[in-house]
Amino acid sequence: PEYISVANLGLALGVKQHVFLAQLAELGFEDISKESILQGETAALVAQEYGFEPTVDVGEEKDLKPRPTPEDTSALPQRPPVVTIMGHVDHGKTTLLDYLRKSSVAAGEHGGITQHIGAFSVRMSSGRDITFLDTPGHAAFLKMRQRGANVTDIVILVVAADDSVKPQTLEALKHARAAKVPMIVAITKVDKSDANVDRVKSDLAAQGVEIEDYGGDVQVVSVSGKTGAGMDDLEETILLQSDMMDIRAETDGMAEGWVLESSIKPIGRVATVLVKRGTLRPGDFIAAGMVYCKIRSLRNEAGVEVDEAPPGTAVEILGWKDPPDAGDMVLQAPSKDKAEGATRYRQELKDREEDVATMAVQGEERRERE
Ligand code: GDP
Ligand code: MG
């Protein structure tokens, strides 16, 4: 909703302030002062009293909105599952990710050169893709979840076979549960002589993880990021899990996604964006928070320019005027005007919220003095 202060409304109507306040009191407003904030509709009623015919611009048109999710998604194309790996420090997350990265068909094509963009897709030998997120900063993750976004479809909980459940394992478990997404347990370092897979299983069961060996439905896979043992099994388990979830998204229409991270590189301001719906291409206009971007180019995790980023993939996007914030939602706009207008509108809303807060504080202080 739009707001206006009594002072500004009085100015707009061309009425002297003390006269206006007295007339408002007559109209039945209680406890009214020049700092009082009126909602758009209320202000419009007052303006009508003064013979104006105001139109209330509720701003709906100015912002960009995600599309409603179709009730029946079964006809939509499948998209790659987005998978996040979590677990205790030194339990082998990076090693596991590196192994997957190197085993990707794409990595082979590009000579295995990969750059860190916080997310990467792995092409399975079956031709299907899985997108992995390097655990992004907790703050960004929390921000996305607070906005009701499950950027990740599946969580892989990594537990080292020689170390079992540790504080950050429990922390990760908490996050996975809060995100309400299915979890797969990867017991790593099974190549080590002191590996004890059964102990990990019973420790997890003791934490309420319903693993399949104990009659639950959480799949457990034993792997080694060193030798590659069990890795095929892990990939298959992920695909099986995603098939059960039937992960689908529109490849057309205005795209939607999330900023995973943003930085300034020698090539310019870049942001890694995970596309959730629609397809992004160079020349498209997108807005994230208070900034917009005409996409100059898209690069995959190998630093290779791509013509498009379909749903379920993450790309580094160039062309931002200012860096967007990690955790911000990305919405495509049909034109530059729309993208720019949306960010300007959001800025105005934020300024106004700050104004209202300031006025509230000032009002409070004044009342205390009186
Ligand atoms: P992270 O902190 O969870 O990312 O853990 P890292 O992937 O950095 O691994 C921590 C240490 O464990 C490194 O020295 C790795 O080489 C080692 N490591 C990771 N995975 C395995 C594994 O499967 N087998 C063995 N033997 N060592 C591993
Ligand atoms: Mg690591």
Tab-separated table of C-alpha atoms and ligand atoms in Angstrom:
chain	number	residue	atom	x	y	z
A	1	PRO	CA	0.000	0.000	0.000
A	2	GLU	CA	0.998	3.609	-0.579
A	3	TYR	CA	1.213	6.093	2.263
A	4	ILE	CA	1.275	9.834	2.699
A	5	SER	CA	1.887	12.027	5.722
A	6	VAL	CA	-0.772	14.498	6.823
A	7	ALA	CA	1.715	17.323	6.212
A	8	ASN	CA	2.252	16.228	2.605
A	9	LEU	CA	-1.429	15.620	1.979
A	10	GLY	CA	-2.214	19.127	3.297
A	11	LEU	CA	0.384	20.558	0.934
A	12	ALA	CA	-1.003	18.552	-1.976
A	13	LEU	CA	-4.508	19.843	-1.260
A	14	GLY	CA	-3.296	23.406	-0.708
A	15	VAL	CA	-4.726	23.738	2.809
A	16	LYS	CA	-2.911	25.510	5.647
A	17	GLN	CA	-1.591	23.045	8.168
A	18	HIS	CA	-3.475	24.130	11.301
A	19	VAL	CA	-6.681	24.473	9.288
A	20	PHE	CA	-6.162	21.040	7.786
A	21	LEU	CA	-5.545	19.452	11.188
A	22	ALA	CA	-8.681	21.036	12.602
A	23	GLN	CA	-10.709	19.851	9.623
A	24	LEU	CA	-9.339	16.344	9.926
A	25	ALA	CA	-10.373	16.320	13.581
A	26	GLU	CA	-13.833	17.411	12.464
A	27	LEU	CA	-13.890	14.564	9.974
A	28	GLY	CA	-13.403	12.239	12.908
A	29	PHE	CA	-9.658	11.592	12.919
A	30	GLU	CA	-8.340	11.107	16.427
A	31	ASP	CA	-4.814	11.789	17.650
A	32	ILE	CA	-3.872	13.336	14.358
A	33	SER	CA	-0.671	15.335	13.874
A	34	LYS	CA	1.255	16.528	10.848
A	35	GLU	CA	3.488	13.450	11.119
A	36	SER	CA	0.560	11.039	11.049
A	37	ILE	CA	0.676	8.636	8.158
A	38	LEU	CA	-2.443	7.942	6.145
A	39	GLN	CA	-2.962	4.968	3.900
A	40	GLY	CA	-3.616	5.648	0.238
A	41	GLU	CA	-7.342	4.868	0.402
A	42	THR	CA	-7.871	7.010	3.516
A	43	ALA	CA	-5.955	9.882	1.943
A	44	ALA	CA	-8.113	9.516	-1.175
A	45	LEU	CA	-11.313	9.835	0.922
A	46	VAL	CA	-9.975	12.979	2.556
A	47	ALA	CA	-8.996	14.414	-0.830
A	48	GLN	CA	-12.554	13.763	-2.058
A	49	GLU	CA	-13.833	15.932	0.817
A	50	TYR	CA	-11.848	18.722	-0.769
A	51	GLY	CA	-13.399	18.153	-4.155
A	52	PHE	CA	-10.540	16.169	-5.696
A	53	GLU	CA	-10.947	12.949	-7.581
A	54	PRO	CA	-7.751	11.169	-6.706
A	55	THR	CA	-6.564	7.919	-8.128
A	56	VAL	CA	-4.648	5.724	-5.745
A	57	ASP	CA	-1.595	4.232	-7.359
A	58	VAL	CA	-1.153	1.045	-5.399
A	59	GLY	CA	2.086	0.280	-7.147
A	60	GLU	CA	1.153	-3.260	-8.063
A	61	GLU	CA	2.040	-2.599	-11.667
A	62	LYS	CA	5.363	-1.052	-10.834
A	63	ASP	CA	6.959	-4.069	-9.241
A	64	LEU	CA	7.707	-7.413	-10.796
A	65	LYS	CA	5.913	-10.431	-9.425
A	66	PRO	CA	6.732	-14.124	-9.689
A	67	ARG	CA	4.203	-16.050	-11.703
A	68	PRO	CA	1.752	-18.248	-9.823
A	69	THR	CA	2.801	-21.878	-9.771
A	70	PRO	CA	0.573	-23.978	-12.007
A	71	GLU	CA	-1.558	-26.473	-10.106
A	72	ASP	CA	-0.640	-29.270	-12.438
A	73	THR	CA	3.044	-29.340	-13.300
A	74	SER	CA	3.044	-32.792	-14.874
A	75	ALA	CA	3.120	-31.428	-18.422
A	76	LEU	CA	6.140	-29.191	-17.776
A	77	PRO	CA	9.656	-30.242	-18.788
A	78	GLN	CA	11.906	-31.832	-16.163
A	79	ARG	CA	14.707	-29.708	-14.803
A	80	PRO	CA	17.940	-30.815	-13.121
A	81	PRO	CA	17.699	-31.241	-9.346
A	82	VAL	CA	19.544	-28.650	-7.253
A	83	VAL	CA	21.585	-30.323	-4.550
A	84	THR	CA	23.362	-28.803	-1.543
A	85	ILE	CA	26.121	-30.587	0.336
A	86	MET	CA	26.367	-29.952	4.057
A	87	GLY	CA	28.306	-31.432	6.932
A	88	HIS	CA	31.051	-31.032	9.517
A	89	VAL	CA	34.304	-29.328	8.579
A	90	ASP	CA	36.950	-31.677	7.132
A	91	HIS	CA	34.421	-34.443	6.567
A	92	GLY	CA	35.086	-34.310	2.840
A	93	LYS	CA	32.543	-31.907	1.273
A	94	THR	CA	35.030	-30.145	-0.980
A	95	THR	CA	36.718	-33.395	-1.966
A	96	LEU	CA	33.344	-34.873	-2.887
A	97	LEU	CA	32.376	-31.820	-4.935
A	98	ASP	CA	35.757	-31.792	-6.677
A	99	TYR	CA	35.375	-35.425	-7.608
A	100	LEU	CA	31.915	-34.788	-9.053
A	101	ARG	CA	33.129	-31.702	-10.886
A	102	LYS	CA	35.960	-33.635	-12.509
A	103	SER	CA	33.757	-36.575	-13.409
A	104	SER	CA	31.353	-34.300	-15.259
A	105	VAL	CA	31.147	-34.794	-18.993
A	106	ALA	CA	31.326	-31.014	-19.387
A	107	ALA	CA	34.551	-30.889	-17.390
A	108	GLY	CA	36.078	-33.327	-19.842
A	109	GLU	CA	34.964	-31.204	-22.772
A	110	HIS	CA	36.539	-28.079	-21.350
A	111	GLY	CA	39.739	-29.725	-20.254
A	112	GLY	CA	38.561	-29.904	-16.675
A	113	ILE	CA	39.165	-26.209	-16.080
A	114	THR	CA	36.612	-25.071	-13.577
A	115	GLN	CA	36.205	-21.748	-11.930
A	116	HIS	CA	34.600	-21.143	-8.645
A	117	ILE	CA	31.117	-19.762	-9.170
A	118	GLY	CA	29.447	-21.306	-6.142
A	119	ALA	CA	27.456	-23.779	-8.181
A	120	PHE	CA	28.047	-26.206	-10.994
A	121	SER	CA	26.152	-28.744	-13.030
A	122	VAL	CA	27.360	-32.286	-13.570
A	123	ARG	CA	26.335	-34.172	-16.673
A	124	MET	CA	25.854	-37.824	-15.802
A	125	SER	CA	26.864	-40.534	-18.229
A	126	SER	CA	23.113	-41.060	-18.686
A	127	GLY	CA	22.988	-37.541	-20.132
A	128	ARG	CA	21.085	-36.093	-17.204
A	129	ASP	CA	22.310	-33.134	-15.191
A	130	ILE	CA	22.566	-32.495	-11.474
A	131	THR	CA	23.290	-28.992	-10.172
A	132	PHE	CA	25.385	-28.770	-7.016
A	133	LEU	CA	25.608	-25.723	-4.790
A	134	ASP	CA	28.723	-25.076	-2.781
A	135	THR	CA	27.216	-24.320	0.606
A	136	PRO	CA	26.653	-20.592	0.235
A	137	GLY	CA	26.990	-18.230	3.173
A	138	HIS	CA	24.476	-18.996	5.857
A	139	ALA	CA	23.126	-15.450	5.689
A	140	ALA	CA	22.181	-15.750	2.024
A	141	PHE	CA	20.669	-19.162	2.644
A	142	LEU	CA	18.602	-17.885	5.557
A	143	LYS	CA	17.455	-14.871	3.568
A	144	MET	CA	16.243	-17.072	0.735
A	145	ARG	CA	14.437	-19.386	3.130
A	146	GLN	CA	12.785	-16.481	4.933
A	147	ARG	CA	11.322	-15.526	1.574
A	148	GLY	CA	9.865	-18.973	1.268
A	149	ALA	CA	12.414	-20.155	-1.247
A	150	ASN	CA	13.767	-23.610	-1.312
A	151	VAL	CA	16.710	-22.996	-3.570
A	152	THR	CA	17.776	-26.551	-2.985
A	153	ASP	CA	15.703	-29.622	-3.810
A	154	ILE	CA	17.837	-32.160	-1.994
A	155	VAL	CA	20.391	-31.934	0.826
A	156	ILE	CA	23.323	-34.311	1.002
A	157	LEU	CA	24.521	-34.710	4.557
A	158	VAL	CA	28.201	-35.629	4.544
A	159	VAL	CA	29.519	-37.601	7.539
A	160	ALA	CA	33.087	-38.952	7.653
A	161	ALA	CA	33.251	-42.684	8.376
A	162	ASP	CA	36.246	-42.198	10.669
A	163	ASP	CA	34.760	-39.338	12.691
A	164	SER	CA	30.978	-39.881	12.732
A	165	VAL	CA	28.439	-37.326	13.929
A	166	LYS	CA	29.937	-33.999	15.080
A	167	PRO	CA	28.493	-30.580	16.112
A	168	GLN	CA	28.312	-29.211	12.567
A	169	THR	CA	26.666	-32.440	11.433
A	170	LEU	CA	23.849	-31.647	13.828
A	171	GLU	CA	23.831	-28.036	12.647
A	172	ALA	CA	23.503	-29.201	9.033
A	173	LEU	CA	20.757	-31.604	10.072
A	174	LYS	CA	18.868	-28.702	11.618
A	175	HIS	CA	19.162	-26.698	8.395
A	176	ALA	CA	18.024	-29.617	6.256
A	177	ARG	CA	15.008	-30.164	8.479
A	178	ALA	CA	14.125	-26.461	8.483
A	179	ALA	CA	14.341	-26.396	4.688
A	180	LYS	CA	11.921	-29.360	4.614
A	181	VAL	CA	13.702	-30.998	1.713
A	182	PRO	CA	14.618	-34.663	1.372
A	183	MET	CA	18.041	-35.650	2.613
A	184	ILE	CA	20.537	-38.218	1.410
A	185	VAL	CA	23.367	-39.270	3.719
A	186	ALA	CA	26.814	-39.672	2.158
A	187	ILE	CA	29.226	-41.458	4.464
A	188	THR	CA	32.640	-40.339	3.211
A	189	LYS	CA	36.221	-41.571	3.661
A	190	VAL	CA	35.186	-45.225	3.580
A	191	ASP	CA	38.640	-45.998	2.140
A	192	LYS	CA	40.250	-45.214	5.482
A	193	SER	CA	41.372	-48.078	7.715
A	194	ASP	CA	39.533	-46.679	10.720
A	195	ALA	CA	36.285	-46.158	8.792
A	196	ASN	CA	33.252	-47.350	10.721
A	197	VAL	CA	30.120	-47.036	8.605
A	198	ASP	CA	27.887	-48.854	11.095
A	199	ARG	CA	28.803	-46.459	13.872
A	200	VAL	CA	27.839	-43.480	11.674
A	201	LYS	CA	24.514	-45.132	10.907
A	202	SER	CA	23.666	-45.814	14.521
A	203	ASP	CA	24.809	-42.338	15.584
A	204	LEU	CA	22.538	-40.790	12.943
A	205	ALA	CA	19.647	-43.015	13.966
A	206	ALA	CA	20.199	-41.851	17.540
A	207	GLN	CA	19.736	-38.281	16.251
A	208	GLY	CA	16.373	-39.204	14.803
A	209	VAL	CA	17.525	-39.578	11.201
A	210	GLU	CA	15.271	-42.247	9.726
A	211	ILE	CA	17.825	-44.105	7.642
A	212	GLU	CA	16.754	-46.951	5.439
A	213	ASP	CA	18.827	-49.603	7.254
A	214	TYR	CA	16.675	-48.856	10.278
A	215	GLY	CA	13.414	-48.993	8.354
A	216	GLY	CA	13.256	-45.305	7.424
A	217	ASP	CA	13.319	-43.659	4.013
A	218	VAL	CA	16.567	-41.662	4.183
A	219	GLN	CA	18.980	-43.233	1.716
A	220	VAL	CA	22.556	-43.780	2.858
A	221	VAL	CA	25.454	-44.125	0.432
A	222	SER	CA	29.047	-44.989	1.361
A	223	VAL	CA	31.597	-43.104	-0.720
A	224	SER	CA	35.209	-42.104	-1.009
A	225	GLY	CA	36.105	-38.812	-2.612
A	226	LYS	CA	39.662	-40.147	-2.829
A	227	THR	CA	39.141	-43.431	-4.682
A	228	GLY	CA	35.760	-42.617	-6.211
A	229	ALA	CA	34.191	-45.680	-4.600
A	230	GLY	CA	30.400	-45.389	-4.363
A	231	MET	CA	30.223	-42.200	-6.420
A	232	ASP	CA	28.089	-43.752	-9.185
A	233	ASP	CA	25.814	-45.013	-6.468
A	234	LEU	CA	25.530	-41.507	-5.011
A	235	GLU	CA	24.671	-39.987	-8.396
A	236	GLU	CA	22.063	-42.663	-9.021
A	237	THR	CA	20.545	-42.110	-5.600
A	238	ILE	CA	20.244	-38.382	-6.284
A	239	LEU	CA	18.520	-39.006	-9.620
A	240	LEU	CA	16.209	-41.585	-8.062
A	241	GLN	CA	15.274	-39.156	-5.322
A	242	SER	CA	14.644	-36.377	-7.839
A	243	ASP	CA	12.528	-38.693	-9.996
A	244	MET	CA	10.371	-39.400	-6.960
A	245	MET	CA	9.986	-35.653	-6.447
A	246	ASP	CA	9.202	-35.144	-10.141
A	247	ILE	CA	11.084	-31.864	-10.437
A	248	ARG	CA	9.729	-29.788	-13.309
A	249	ALA	CA	9.694	-26.154	-14.419
A	250	GLU	CA	8.636	-23.965	-17.332
A	251	THR	CA	11.480	-23.287	-19.753
A	252	ASP	CA	9.608	-20.302	-21.230
A	253	GLY	CA	7.959	-17.166	-19.894
A	254	MET	CA	9.552	-14.572	-17.623
A	255	ALA	CA	12.445	-16.221	-15.782
A	256	GLU	CA	12.818	-16.426	-12.003
A	257	GLY	CA	15.824	-17.275	-9.892
A	258	TRP	CA	18.028	-16.390	-6.944
A	259	VAL	CA	21.323	-14.584	-6.490
A	260	LEU	CA	23.705	-17.094	-4.907
A	261	GLU	CA	26.669	-14.766	-4.729
A	262	SER	CA	27.908	-11.556	-6.232
A	263	SER	CA	31.338	-10.055	-6.645
A	264	ILE	CA	33.484	-7.664	-8.600
A	265	LYS	CA	35.881	-9.379	-10.972
A	266	PRO	CA	38.326	-7.952	-13.513
A	267	ILE	CA	35.666	-8.546	-16.198
A	268	GLY	CA	33.130	-6.474	-14.264
A	269	ARG	CA	30.357	-6.931	-11.742
A	270	VAL	CA	29.179	-10.503	-11.748
A	271	ALA	CA	26.549	-12.471	-9.891
A	272	THR	CA	25.911	-16.180	-9.839
A	273	VAL	CA	22.231	-16.754	-10.422
A	274	LEU	CA	20.389	-20.010	-9.977
A	275	VAL	CA	17.550	-20.114	-12.499
A	276	LYS	CA	14.414	-21.768	-11.129
A	277	ARG	CA	11.897	-21.075	-13.924
A	278	GLY	CA	12.147	-19.787	-17.466
A	279	THR	CA	15.363	-19.332	-19.418
A	280	LEU	CA	17.828	-16.449	-19.262
A	281	ARG	CA	19.664	-15.243	-22.371
A	282	PRO	CA	22.000	-12.382	-23.254
A	283	GLY	CA	20.033	-9.161	-23.787
A	284	ASP	CA	17.377	-10.095	-21.215
A	285	PHE	CA	16.502	-7.603	-18.490
A	286	ILE	CA	16.418	-8.792	-14.903
A	287	ALA	CA	15.963	-7.126	-11.546
A	288	ALA	CA	17.251	-8.253	-8.154
A	289	GLY	CA	16.411	-6.128	-5.137
A	290	MET	CA	17.266	-2.531	-5.968
A	291	VAL	CA	19.444	-3.256	-8.980
A	292	TYR	CA	18.730	-4.306	-12.515
A	293	CYS	CA	20.814	-5.702	-15.290
A	294	LYS	CA	20.778	-6.050	-19.016
A	295	ILE	CA	22.464	-9.398	-19.382
A	296	ARG	CA	25.695	-8.895	-21.292
A	297	SER	CA	26.825	-12.495	-21.100
A	298	LEU	CA	26.292	-15.756	-19.261
A	299	ARG	CA	29.079	-18.102	-18.253
A	300	ASN	CA	28.950	-21.580	-16.869
A	301	GLU	CA	31.151	-22.936	-14.083
A	302	ALA	CA	33.939	-23.613	-16.568
A	303	GLY	CA	34.011	-19.908	-17.459
A	304	VAL	CA	32.606	-20.732	-20.894
A	305	GLU	CA	30.052	-18.367	-22.392
A	306	VAL	CA	26.663	-19.980	-22.918
A	307	ASP	CA	23.673	-18.714	-24.949
A	308	GLU	CA	21.130	-19.659	-22.353
A	309	ALA	CA	20.564	-20.721	-18.776
A	310	PRO	CA	17.553	-23.025	-18.452
A	311	PRO	CA	15.792	-23.897	-15.147
A	312	GLY	CA	17.890	-25.791	-12.631
A	313	THR	CA	21.182	-24.332	-13.806
A	314	ALA	CA	23.447	-21.720	-12.276
A	315	VAL	CA	25.312	-19.149	-14.335
A	316	GLU	CA	27.550	-16.212	-13.770
A	317	ILE	CA	25.826	-13.128	-15.150
A	318	LEU	CA	27.635	-10.041	-16.424
A	319	GLY	CA	26.051	-6.662	-17.021
A	320	TRP	CA	25.012	-5.408	-13.579
A	321	LYS	CA	25.088	-1.695	-12.909
A	322	ASP	CA	25.643	-2.435	-9.242
A	323	PRO	CA	26.268	-5.767	-7.563
A	324	PRO	CA	23.040	-7.398	-6.311
A	325	ASP	CA	22.844	-8.949	-2.847
A	326	ALA	CA	23.272	-12.681	-2.339
A	327	GLY	CA	19.920	-14.157	-1.377
A	328	ASP	CA	17.906	-11.699	-3.480
A	329	MET	CA	15.237	-12.984	-5.809
A	330	VAL	CA	15.842	-12.457	-9.514
A	331	LEU	CA	12.909	-11.647	-11.774
A	332	GLN	CA	13.042	-11.122	-15.497
A	333	ALA	CA	11.328	-8.008	-16.851
A	334	PRO	CA	9.802	-7.643	-20.308
A	335	SER	CA	11.674	-4.360	-20.925
A	336	LYS	CA	14.382	-2.091	-19.597
A	337	ASP	CA	11.726	0.361	-18.410
A	338	LYS	CA	10.001	-2.359	-16.396
A	339	ALA	CA	13.230	-3.589	-14.835
A	340	GLU	CA	14.398	-0.092	-13.999
A	341	GLY	CA	10.940	0.966	-12.814
A	342	ALA	CA	10.704	-2.020	-10.480
A	343	THR	CA	14.034	-1.272	-8.826
A	344	ARG	CA	13.148	2.434	-8.510
A	345	TYR	CA	9.794	1.532	-7.003
A	346	ARG	CA	11.451	-0.810	-4.497
A	347	GLN	CA	13.877	1.942	-3.561
A	348	GLU	CA	10.960	4.351	-3.026
A	349	LEU	CA	9.151	1.819	-0.860
A	350	LYS	CA	12.274	1.321	1.224
A	351	ASP	CA	12.829	5.086	1.577
A	352	ARG	CA	9.220	5.515	2.599
A	353	GLU	CA	9.458	2.759	5.175
A	354	GLU	CA	12.478	4.553	6.595
A	355	ASP	CA	10.590	7.870	6.548
A	356	VAL	CA	7.660	6.328	8.380
A	357	ALA	CA	10.005	4.821	10.954
A	358	THR	CA	11.756	8.178	11.445
A	359	MET	CA	8.442	9.991	11.810
A	360	ALA	CA	7.237	7.433	14.306
A	361	VAL	CA	10.375	7.953	16.386
A	362	GLN	CA	10.068	11.744	16.152
A	363	GLY	CA	6.416	11.586	17.150
A	364	GLU	CA	7.272	9.407	20.102
A	365	GLU	CA	10.009	11.812	21.223
A	366	ARG	CA	7.691	14.786	20.885
A	367	ARG	CA	4.975	13.124	22.933
A	368	GLU	CA	7.522	12.323	25.631
A	369	ARG	CA	8.611	15.971	25.769
A	370	GLU	CA	5.049	17.232	26.073
B	1	GDP	P1	35.491	-30.284	3.952
B	1	GDP	O1	35.980	-29.380	5.037
B	1	GDP	O2	34.260	-30.997	4.385
B	1	GDP	O3	35.316	-29.599	2.645
B	1	GDP	O4	36.593	-31.433	3.796
B	1	GDP	P2	37.684	-31.624	2.665
B	1	GDP	O5	37.085	-32.109	1.422
B	1	GDP	O6	38.491	-30.393	2.575
B	1	GDP	O7	38.521	-32.824	3.270
B	1	GDP	C1	39.241	-32.718	4.480
B	1	GDP	C2	40.419	-33.668	4.451
B	1	GDP	O8	39.946	-34.996	4.335
B	1	GDP	C3	41.343	-33.438	3.266
B	1	GDP	O9	42.671	-33.628	3.698
B	1	GDP	C4	40.936	-34.511	2.273
B	1	GDP	O10	42.003	-34.917	1.464
B	1	GDP	C5	40.510	-35.640	3.189
B	1	GDP	N1	39.476	-36.468	2.555
B	1	GDP	C6	38.308	-36.041	2.061
B	1	GDP	N2	37.587	-37.069	1.571
B	1	GDP	C7	38.326	-38.167	1.752
B	1	GDP	C8	38.117	-39.547	1.452
B	1	GDP	O11	37.096	-39.982	0.913
B	1	GDP	N3	39.111	-40.411	1.814
B	1	GDP	C9	40.244	-39.987	2.428
B	1	GDP	N4	41.139	-40.887	2.739
B	1	GDP	N5	40.464	-38.698	2.716
B	1	GDP	C10	39.524	-37.788	2.392
B	2	MG	MG	35.486	-27.550	2.223
